[in-house]
Short mmCIF file of N, CA and C in Angstrom, two decimals:
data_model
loop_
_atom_site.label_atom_id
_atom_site.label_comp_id
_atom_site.label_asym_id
_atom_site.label_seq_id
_atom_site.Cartn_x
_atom_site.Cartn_y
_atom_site.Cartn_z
N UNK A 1 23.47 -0.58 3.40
CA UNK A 1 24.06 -1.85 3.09
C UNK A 1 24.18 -2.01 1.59
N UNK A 2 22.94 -1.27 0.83
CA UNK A 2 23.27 -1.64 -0.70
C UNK A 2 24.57 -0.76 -1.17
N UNK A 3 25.02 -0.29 -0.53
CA UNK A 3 26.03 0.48 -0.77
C UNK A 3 27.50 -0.02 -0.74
N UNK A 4 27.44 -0.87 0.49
CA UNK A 4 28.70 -1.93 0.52
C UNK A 4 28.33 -3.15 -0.02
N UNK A 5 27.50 -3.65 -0.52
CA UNK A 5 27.41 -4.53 -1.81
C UNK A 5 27.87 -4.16 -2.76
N UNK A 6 27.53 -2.81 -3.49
CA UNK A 6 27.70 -2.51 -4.54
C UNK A 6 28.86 -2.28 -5.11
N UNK A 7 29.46 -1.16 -3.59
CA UNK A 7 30.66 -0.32 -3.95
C UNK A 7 31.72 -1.14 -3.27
N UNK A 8 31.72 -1.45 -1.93
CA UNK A 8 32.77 -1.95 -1.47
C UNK A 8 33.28 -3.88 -0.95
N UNK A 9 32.94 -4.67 -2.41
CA UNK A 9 32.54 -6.41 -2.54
C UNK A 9 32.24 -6.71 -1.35
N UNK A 10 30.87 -6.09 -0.65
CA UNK A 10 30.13 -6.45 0.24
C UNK A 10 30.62 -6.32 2.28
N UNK A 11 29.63 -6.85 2.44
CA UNK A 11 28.91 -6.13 4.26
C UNK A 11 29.97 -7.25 4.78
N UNK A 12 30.88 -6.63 6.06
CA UNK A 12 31.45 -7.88 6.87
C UNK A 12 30.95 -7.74 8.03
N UNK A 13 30.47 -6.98 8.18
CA UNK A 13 29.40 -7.01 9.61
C UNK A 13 28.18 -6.34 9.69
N UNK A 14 27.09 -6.11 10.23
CA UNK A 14 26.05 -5.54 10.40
C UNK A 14 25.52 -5.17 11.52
N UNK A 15 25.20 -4.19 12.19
CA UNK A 15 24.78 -4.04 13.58
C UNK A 15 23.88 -3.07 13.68
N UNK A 16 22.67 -3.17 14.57
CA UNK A 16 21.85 -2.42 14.84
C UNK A 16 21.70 -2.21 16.38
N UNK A 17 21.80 -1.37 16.82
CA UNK A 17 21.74 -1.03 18.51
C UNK A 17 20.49 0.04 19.17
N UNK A 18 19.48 -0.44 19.65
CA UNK A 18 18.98 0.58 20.06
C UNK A 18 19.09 1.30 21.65
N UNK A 19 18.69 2.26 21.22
CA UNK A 19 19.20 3.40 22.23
C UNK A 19 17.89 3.93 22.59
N UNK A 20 18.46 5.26 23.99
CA UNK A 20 16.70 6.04 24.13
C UNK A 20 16.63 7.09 22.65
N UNK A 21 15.65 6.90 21.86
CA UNK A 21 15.06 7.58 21.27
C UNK A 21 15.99 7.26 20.02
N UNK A 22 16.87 6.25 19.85
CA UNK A 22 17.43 5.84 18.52
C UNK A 22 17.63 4.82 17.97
N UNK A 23 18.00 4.20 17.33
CA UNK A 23 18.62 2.87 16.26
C UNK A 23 19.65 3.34 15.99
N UNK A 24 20.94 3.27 16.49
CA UNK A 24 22.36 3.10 15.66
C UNK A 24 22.61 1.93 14.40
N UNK A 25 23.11 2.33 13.41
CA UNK A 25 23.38 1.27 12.29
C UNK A 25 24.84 1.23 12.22
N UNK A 26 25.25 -0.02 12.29
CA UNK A 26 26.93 -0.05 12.50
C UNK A 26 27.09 -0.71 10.53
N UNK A 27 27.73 -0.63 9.98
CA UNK A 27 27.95 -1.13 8.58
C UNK A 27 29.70 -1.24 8.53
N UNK A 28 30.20 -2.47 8.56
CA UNK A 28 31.49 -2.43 8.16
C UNK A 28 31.58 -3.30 6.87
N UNK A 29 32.41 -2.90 6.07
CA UNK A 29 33.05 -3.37 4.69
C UNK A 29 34.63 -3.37 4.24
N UNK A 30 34.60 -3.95 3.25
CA UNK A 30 36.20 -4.14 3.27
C UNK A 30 37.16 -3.26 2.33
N UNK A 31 36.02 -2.12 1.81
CA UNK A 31 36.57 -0.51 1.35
C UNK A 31 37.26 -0.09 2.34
N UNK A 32 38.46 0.20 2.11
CA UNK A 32 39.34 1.14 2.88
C UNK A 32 38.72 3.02 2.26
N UNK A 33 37.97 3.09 1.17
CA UNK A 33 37.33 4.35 0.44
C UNK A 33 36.22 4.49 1.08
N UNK A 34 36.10 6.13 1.42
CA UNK A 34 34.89 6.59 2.37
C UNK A 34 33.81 6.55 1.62
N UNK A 35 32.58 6.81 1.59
CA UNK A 35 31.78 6.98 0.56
C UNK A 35 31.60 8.37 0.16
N UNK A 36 31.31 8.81 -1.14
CA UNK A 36 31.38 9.78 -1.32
C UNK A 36 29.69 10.26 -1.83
N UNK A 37 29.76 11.80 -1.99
CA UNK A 37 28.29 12.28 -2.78
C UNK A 37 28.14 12.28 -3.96
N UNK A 38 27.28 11.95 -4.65
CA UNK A 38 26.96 12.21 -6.18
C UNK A 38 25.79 12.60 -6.55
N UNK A 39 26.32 13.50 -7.44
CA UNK A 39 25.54 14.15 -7.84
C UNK A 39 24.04 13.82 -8.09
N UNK A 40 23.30 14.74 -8.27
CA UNK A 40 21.71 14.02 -8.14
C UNK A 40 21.14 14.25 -9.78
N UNK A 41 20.84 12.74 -10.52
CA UNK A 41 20.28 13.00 -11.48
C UNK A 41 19.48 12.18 -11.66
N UNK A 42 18.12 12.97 -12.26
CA UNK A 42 17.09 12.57 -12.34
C UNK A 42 16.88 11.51 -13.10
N UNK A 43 17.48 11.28 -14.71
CA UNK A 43 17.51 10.42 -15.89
C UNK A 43 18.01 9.27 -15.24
N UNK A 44 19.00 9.05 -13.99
CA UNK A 44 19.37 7.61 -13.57
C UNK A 44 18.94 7.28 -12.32
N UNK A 45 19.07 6.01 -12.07
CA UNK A 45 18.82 5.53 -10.84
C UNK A 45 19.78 5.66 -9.93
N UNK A 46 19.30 5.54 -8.46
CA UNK A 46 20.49 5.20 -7.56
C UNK A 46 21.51 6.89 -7.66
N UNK A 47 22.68 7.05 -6.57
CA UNK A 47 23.34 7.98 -6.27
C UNK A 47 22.63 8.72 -5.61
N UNK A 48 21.96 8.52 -4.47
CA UNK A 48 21.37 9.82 -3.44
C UNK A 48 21.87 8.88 -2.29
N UNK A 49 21.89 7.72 -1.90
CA UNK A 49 21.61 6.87 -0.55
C UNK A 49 22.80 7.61 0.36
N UNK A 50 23.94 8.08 0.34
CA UNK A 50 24.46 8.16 1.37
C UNK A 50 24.26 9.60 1.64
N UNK A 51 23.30 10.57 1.01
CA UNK A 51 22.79 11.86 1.18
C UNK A 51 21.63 11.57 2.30
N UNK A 52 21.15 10.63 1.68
CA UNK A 52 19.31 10.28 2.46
C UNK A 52 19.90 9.88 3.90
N UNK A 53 21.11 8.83 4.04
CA UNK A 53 21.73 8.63 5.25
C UNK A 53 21.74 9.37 6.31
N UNK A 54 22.61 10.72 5.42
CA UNK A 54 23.35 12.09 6.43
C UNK A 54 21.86 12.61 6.69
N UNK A 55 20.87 12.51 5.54
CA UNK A 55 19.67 13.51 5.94
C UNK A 55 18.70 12.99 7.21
N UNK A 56 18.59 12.22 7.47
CA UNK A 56 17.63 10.82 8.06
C UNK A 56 18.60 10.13 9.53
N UNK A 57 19.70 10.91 9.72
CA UNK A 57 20.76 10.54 10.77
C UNK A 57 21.03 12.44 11.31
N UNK A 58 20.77 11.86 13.11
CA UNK A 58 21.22 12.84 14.12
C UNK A 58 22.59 12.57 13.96
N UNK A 59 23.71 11.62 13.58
CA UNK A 59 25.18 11.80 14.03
C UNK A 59 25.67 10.56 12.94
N UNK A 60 26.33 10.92 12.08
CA UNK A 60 26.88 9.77 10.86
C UNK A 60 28.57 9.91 11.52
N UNK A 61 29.24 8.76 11.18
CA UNK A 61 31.19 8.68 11.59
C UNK A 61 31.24 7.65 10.92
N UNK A 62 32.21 7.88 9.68
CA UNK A 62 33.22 6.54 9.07
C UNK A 62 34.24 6.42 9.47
N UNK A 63 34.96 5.78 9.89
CA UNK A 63 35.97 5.63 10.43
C UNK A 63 36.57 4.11 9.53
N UNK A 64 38.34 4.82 9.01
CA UNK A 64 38.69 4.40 8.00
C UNK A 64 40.30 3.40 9.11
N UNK A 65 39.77 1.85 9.16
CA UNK A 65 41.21 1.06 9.07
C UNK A 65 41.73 -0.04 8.08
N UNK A 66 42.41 -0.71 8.59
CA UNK A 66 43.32 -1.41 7.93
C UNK A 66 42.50 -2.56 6.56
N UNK A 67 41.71 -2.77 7.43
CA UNK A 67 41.02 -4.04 6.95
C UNK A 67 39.28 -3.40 6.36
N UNK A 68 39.23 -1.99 5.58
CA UNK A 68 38.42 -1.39 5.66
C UNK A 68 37.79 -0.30 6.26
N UNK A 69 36.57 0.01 6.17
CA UNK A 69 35.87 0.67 6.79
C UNK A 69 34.19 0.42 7.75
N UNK A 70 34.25 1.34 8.67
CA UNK A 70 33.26 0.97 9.49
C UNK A 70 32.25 2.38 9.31
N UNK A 71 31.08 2.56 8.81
CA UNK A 71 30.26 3.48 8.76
C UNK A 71 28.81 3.52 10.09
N UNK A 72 28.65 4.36 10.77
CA UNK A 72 27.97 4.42 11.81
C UNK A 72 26.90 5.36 11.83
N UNK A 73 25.93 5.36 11.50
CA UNK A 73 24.95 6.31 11.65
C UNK A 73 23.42 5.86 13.12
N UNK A 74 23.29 7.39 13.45
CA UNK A 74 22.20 7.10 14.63
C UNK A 74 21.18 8.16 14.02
N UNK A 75 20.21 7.19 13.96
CA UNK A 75 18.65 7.51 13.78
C UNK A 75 17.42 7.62 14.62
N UNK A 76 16.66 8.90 14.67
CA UNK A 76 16.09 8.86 15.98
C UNK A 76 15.21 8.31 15.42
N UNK A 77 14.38 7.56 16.53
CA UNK A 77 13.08 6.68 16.01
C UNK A 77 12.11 7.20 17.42
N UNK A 78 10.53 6.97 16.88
CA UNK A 78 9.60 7.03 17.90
C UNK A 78 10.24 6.95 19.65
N UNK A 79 10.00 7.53 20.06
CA UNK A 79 9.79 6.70 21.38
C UNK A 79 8.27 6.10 22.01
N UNK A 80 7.60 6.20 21.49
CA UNK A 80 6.18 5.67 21.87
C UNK A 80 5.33 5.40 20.60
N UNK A 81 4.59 4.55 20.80
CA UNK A 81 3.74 3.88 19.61
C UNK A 81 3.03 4.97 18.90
N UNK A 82 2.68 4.99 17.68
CA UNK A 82 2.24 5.32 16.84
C UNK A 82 0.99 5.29 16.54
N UNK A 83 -0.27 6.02 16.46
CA UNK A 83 -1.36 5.54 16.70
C UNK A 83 -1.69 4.58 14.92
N UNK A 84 -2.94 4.00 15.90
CA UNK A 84 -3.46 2.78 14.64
C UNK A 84 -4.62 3.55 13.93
N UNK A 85 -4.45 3.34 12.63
CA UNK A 85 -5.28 3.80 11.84
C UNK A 85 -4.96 4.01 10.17
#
């Protein structure tokens, strides 16, 4: 999401869906521009997030229309609790 704040004058929708063994993240914005990679440098902040995305996602799809873009990534999450400690 900080990404379509930043890059594309902000989020027009937000969606989270869970699934067996995932969290889908739906992100639409009003960039018709895909996001792209940049380079990784250490001296600045920021420019890895849509790497950490692809890295941290079983299945990423942007899909580019009229009124923007819609970015979709599915993340597997636990299926059973986590022990306490």
């Amino acid at each position: 999401m900080h990404h379509a704040v930043r890059h594309a004058d902000g989020v027009t929708q937000f969606e989270l869906t869970a699934g067996a063994g995932t969290v889908t993240v739906t992100v639409h914005d009003a960039s018709p521009l895909p996001p792209r990679p940049q380079p990784l440098d250490a001296t600045r902040p920021g420019g890895f997030g849509w790497q950490l995305v692809q890295d941290l996602s079983i299945g990423v799809r942007v899909q580019v229309h009229a009124s923007g873009k819609t970015m979709t990534a599915v993340v597997p999450r636990p299926t059973r609790a986590l022990p306490q400690g």
